[in-house]
Structures are given as structure tokens and as C-alpha cells.
Tab-separated table of C-alpha atoms and ligand atoms in Angstrom:
chain	number	residue	atom	x	y	z
A	1388	MET	CA	208.536	104.612	192.266
A	1389	LEU	CA	205.577	104.009	194.632
A	1390	GLN	CA	203.311	103.232	191.694
A	1391	GLN	CA	205.852	100.632	190.513
A	1392	ILE	CA	205.821	98.980	193.947
A	1393	LEU	CA	202.013	98.969	194.036
A	1394	ASP	CA	201.872	97.558	190.507
A	1395	HIS	CA	203.927	94.557	191.641
A	1396	ALA	CA	202.496	94.239	195.140
A	1397	GLY	CA	199.971	91.671	193.928
A	1398	ASP	CA	202.514	89.411	192.195
A	1399	ASP	CA	202.745	85.917	193.674
A	1400	ASP	CA	206.461	86.266	194.323
A	1401	HIS	CA	206.295	89.801	195.726
A	1402	LYS	CA	207.672	90.341	199.205
A	1403	PRO	CA	207.740	93.781	200.824
A	1404	LYS	CA	211.192	95.161	201.594
A	1405	PRO	CA	212.058	93.920	205.094
A	1406	CYS	CA	212.090	96.642	207.716
A	1407	LYS	CA	212.394	96.754	211.481
A	1408	ILE	CA	209.048	97.293	213.199
A	1409	PRO	CA	209.532	99.904	215.924
A	1410	ARG	CA	208.101	99.344	219.384
A	1411	GLN	CA	205.025	101.329	220.317
A	1412	TRP	CA	205.651	103.555	223.321
A	1413	LEU	CA	201.934	104.000	224.127
A	1414	PRO	CA	201.116	101.104	226.468
A	1415	GLY	CA	198.507	98.523	225.473
A	1416	TRP	CA	196.349	99.285	228.526
A	1417	ILE	CA	195.779	102.764	227.034
A	1418	ARG	CA	195.567	101.761	223.357
A	1419	TRP	CA	193.112	98.865	223.512
A	1420	PRO	CA	190.449	100.419	225.773
A	1421	ILE	CA	190.447	103.526	223.529
A	1422	ARG	CA	190.039	101.365	220.434
A	1423	PHE	CA	187.273	99.443	222.124
A	1424	LEU	CA	185.458	102.665	223.091
A	1425	LEU	CA	185.774	103.992	219.543
A	1426	LEU	CA	184.363	100.822	217.965
A	1427	PRO	CA	180.668	101.895	218.079
A	1428	PHE	CA	181.569	105.149	216.287
A	1429	VAL	CA	183.557	103.263	213.656
A	1430	LEU	CA	180.626	100.881	213.071
A	1431	LEU	CA	178.169	103.757	212.964
A	1432	ASP	CA	180.309	105.574	210.426
A	1433	LEU	CA	180.536	102.424	208.318
A	1434	PHE	CA	176.782	101.923	208.518
A	1435	ALA	CA	176.168	105.551	207.427
A	1436	GLN	CA	178.536	105.109	204.470
A	1437	THR	CA	176.836	101.868	203.408
A	1438	LEU	CA	173.424	103.509	203.682
A	1439	ALA	CA	174.564	106.538	201.656
A	1440	LYS	CA	175.866	104.192	198.930
A	1441	LYS	CA	172.486	102.445	198.798
A	1442	ILE	CA	170.700	105.772	198.350
A	1443	ILE	CA	173.179	107.363	195.939
A	1444	ARG	CA	174.934	104.542	194.159
A	1445	PRO	CA	178.589	104.951	193.154
A	1446	PRO	CA	179.481	104.038	189.543
A	1447	TYR	CA	181.257	100.822	190.592
A	1448	GLN	CA	180.270	97.897	192.738
A	1449	LYS	CA	182.685	95.845	194.833
A	1450	VAL	CA	182.459	92.096	194.229
A	1451	GLY	CA	184.551	89.194	195.495
A	1452	SER	CA	186.146	88.490	198.826
A	1453	CYS	CA	189.446	88.918	200.632
A	1454	LYS	CA	192.104	86.351	199.643
A	1455	LYS	CA	194.075	87.146	202.785
A	1456	ARG	CA	197.253	87.856	200.881
A	1457	GLY	CA	198.068	90.775	203.153
A	1458	ASN	CA	199.159	93.108	200.366
A	1459	CYS	CA	196.863	95.950	201.328
A	1460	CYS	CA	198.071	95.722	204.956
A	1461	ASN	CA	201.670	95.959	203.742
A	1462	TYR	CA	201.112	99.153	201.782
A	1463	ILE	CA	198.753	101.472	203.623
A	1464	LEU	CA	198.837	104.918	202.068
A	1465	ILE	CA	198.213	107.715	204.543
A	1466	LYS	CA	197.825	111.219	203.191
A	1467	LYS	CA	200.266	113.636	204.811
A	1468	SER	CA	198.399	116.527	206.351
A	1469	LYS	CA	199.936	119.905	207.105
A	1470	GLY	CA	201.186	121.555	210.289
A	1471	PHE	CA	200.380	120.210	213.732
A	1472	SER	CA	197.699	117.816	212.492
A	1473	ALA	CA	200.416	115.975	210.514
A	1474	LYS	CA	202.095	115.092	213.821
A	1475	LEU	CA	198.793	114.054	215.403
A	1476	ASP	CA	197.906	111.911	212.381
A	1477	LEU	CA	201.252	110.151	212.484
A	1478	LEU	CA	200.902	109.592	216.213
A	1479	TRP	CA	197.411	108.177	215.786
A	1480	HIS	CA	198.315	105.787	212.994
A	1481	THR	CA	201.518	104.524	214.592
A	1482	GLN	CA	200.478	104.392	218.251
A	1483	MET	CA	196.749	103.692	218.099
A	1484	ASN	CA	196.297	101.828	214.816
A	1485	GLY	CA	199.552	99.903	215.103
A	1486	PHE	CA	200.885	100.942	211.708
A	1487	PHE	CA	204.564	101.702	211.143
A	1488	LEU	CA	206.380	103.779	208.573
A	1489	ARG	CA	207.978	101.735	205.816
A	1490	ASP	CA	209.854	104.811	204.813
A	1491	LYS	CA	210.351	108.143	206.601
A	1492	GLU	CA	210.043	110.014	203.305
A	1493	THR	CA	206.697	110.818	201.730
A	1494	HIS	CA	205.801	109.669	198.215
A	1495	GLU	CA	203.748	111.316	195.479
A	1496	TYR	CA	200.516	109.470	194.795
A	1497	GLU	CA	197.672	110.799	192.662
A	1498	GLY	CA	198.789	114.378	193.299
A	1499	MET	CA	199.074	113.920	197.082
A	1500	LYS	CA	201.951	113.411	199.452
A	1501	VAL	CA	201.474	110.099	201.223
A	1502	TYR	CA	203.267	108.017	203.808
A	1503	VAL	CA	203.598	104.323	203.070
A	1504	MET	CA	202.899	102.252	206.159
A	1505	GLY	CA	202.817	98.602	207.102
A	1506	CYS	CA	200.837	97.065	209.927
A	1507	ARG	CA	202.249	95.166	212.889
A	1508	TYR	CA	199.056	93.109	213.246
A	1509	LEU	CA	199.381	91.430	209.869
A	1510	GLN	CA	200.113	87.777	210.571
A	1511	LYS	CA	202.204	85.377	208.519
A	1512	ASP	CA	199.091	83.618	207.186
A	1513	GLY	CA	197.748	86.964	205.893
A	1514	LYS	CA	195.133	87.241	208.640
A	1515	CYS	CA	194.562	90.302	210.795
A	1516	GLY	CA	195.675	89.998	214.402
A	1517	ALA	CA	193.341	92.808	215.479
A	1518	TYR	CA	190.380	91.967	213.248
A	1519	LYS	CA	187.507	92.855	215.596
A	1520	LEU	CA	189.020	96.202	216.541
A	1521	ARG	CA	190.566	97.056	213.178
A	1522	PRO	CA	190.376	100.733	212.255
A	1523	MET	CA	188.066	102.386	209.731
A	1524	ILE	CA	190.697	102.530	207.009
A	1525	CYS	CA	190.875	98.708	207.028
A	1526	ARG	CA	187.115	98.263	207.106
A	1527	SER	CA	186.499	100.523	204.129
A	1528	TRP	CA	189.200	98.983	201.912
A	1529	PRO	CA	189.145	98.459	198.919
A	1530	ARG	CA	187.758	101.921	198.323
A	1531	ILE	CA	185.048	102.595	195.832
A	1532	GLU	CA	184.268	106.275	195.725
A	1533	TYR	CA	181.788	108.331	193.794
A	1534	PHE	CA	184.530	109.957	191.756
A	1535	GLY	CA	187.796	108.617	190.395
A	1536	HIS	CA	188.931	105.044	189.943
A	1537	PRO	CA	188.282	102.384	192.563
A	1538	GLN	CA	191.364	101.728	194.697
A	1539	ILE	CA	192.130	98.029	194.677
A	1540	LEU	CA	195.536	96.365	194.732
A	1541	LYS	CA	196.331	93.896	191.968
A	1542	GLY	CA	195.946	90.286	193.123
A	1543	CYS	CA	193.295	91.207	195.666
A	1544	GLY	CA	190.219	88.959	195.803
A	1545	PHE	CA	187.955	91.943	195.182
A	1546	LYS	CA	187.227	93.660	191.930
A	1547	ALA	CA	185.237	96.710	190.949
A	1548	VAL	CA	182.495	96.132	188.412
A	1549	SER	CA	181.050	99.053	186.518
A	1550	LYS	CA	177.305	99.429	186.909
A	1551	GLU	CA	176.842	100.824	183.415
B	2287	SF4	S1	194.651	96.167	211.418
B	2287	SF4	FE1	194.363	94.204	210.364
B	2287	SF4	S2	193.261	94.714	208.459
B	2287	SF4	FE2	194.156	96.611	209.275
B	2287	SF4	S3	196.129	96.822	208.228
B	2287	SF4	FE3	196.477	95.758	210.190
B	2287	SF4	S4	196.421	93.572	209.672
B	2287	SF4	FE4	195.470	94.682	207.979
């Protein structure tokens, strides 16, 4: 079911199922300063990942650029963790990152249980309303890992090119 949605998410006529975006109860004067304070760590993490990929090169290379279609921001897959950390994760993504659950149920995806989330900062023109302070998950998308297939939504301006 989820795979079917993702397969069509890049179609020109695709529109995500409308859903009500819940209000965040954590006030902005707490959220934004925390995000601002975390920014250097996010950038440092990103820098370390880029450096690691220059030293040990993954089998694929990302080429292209974002077409600002907003598909990846409409379908953010968050792995469901177990126990108390599952609650903390959900709290973090919904209150701090500004994501919201598209569906309370989890879905099966590549052998994992995942939540499908949307993002309240996605604007009508496909741009990000929180671009400078966007979280790590947004900065590292589309994902090109050392193992497995690159994760890129159809219709995205990026593509993964094999280095072989
Ligand atoms: S924070 Fe910006 S880049 Fe990240 S999901 Fe939301 S709209 Fe997209």
C-alpha cells in the first residue's frame, strides 16, 4: 500500500490525501531557539558525512537538483522505534521538526515499521518555509548509502548514478 503511494508520488497529477494538520502544543519561543542552537551540530554532522563519503565513496553518486515539487516533504518515512524512545521520537518529529502524522498506523517499508509524515512548513510553491533551520533528515535527502538502493522519489530532480 505505502509502496504504491510512493510509486505514484512523483506523478504530475498526484496530490497527497488531504488531512488536517494538528496544532503544535510546544510554543514557538521554545522550538525555534532549540533548533537554532542545534544548527551547528546538524551542520557538523553533515560535514562529517560528506567528508566520510569523499574518503570512502558509496557506489552511487547523487546528481541533479531539487525541482521543488514537495513530494519528499509530503511523505517523510520515520522508522518506529521501540518502547519509550518511540514516544520521544514522535514528540521530537512532531513538536520540534514540525512534521505531522499522515496516518496514525505504521506501515511496512523495507522490513521496517515506519510512520508516514507530512511537514507543516512545506509551502504551496513547493518551497521550504523553514529552510535555514531544516532538520538533518531534510538535509540528507535523497539518501545514498553505502549499502542498498539509493532512496529517491520518482519525479525528483535528483538521480543516483552508479560509479561503476
Ligand atoms: S522542513 Fe522543509 S525540507 Fe524539511 S520536510 Fe519540511 S518543508 Fe520539506
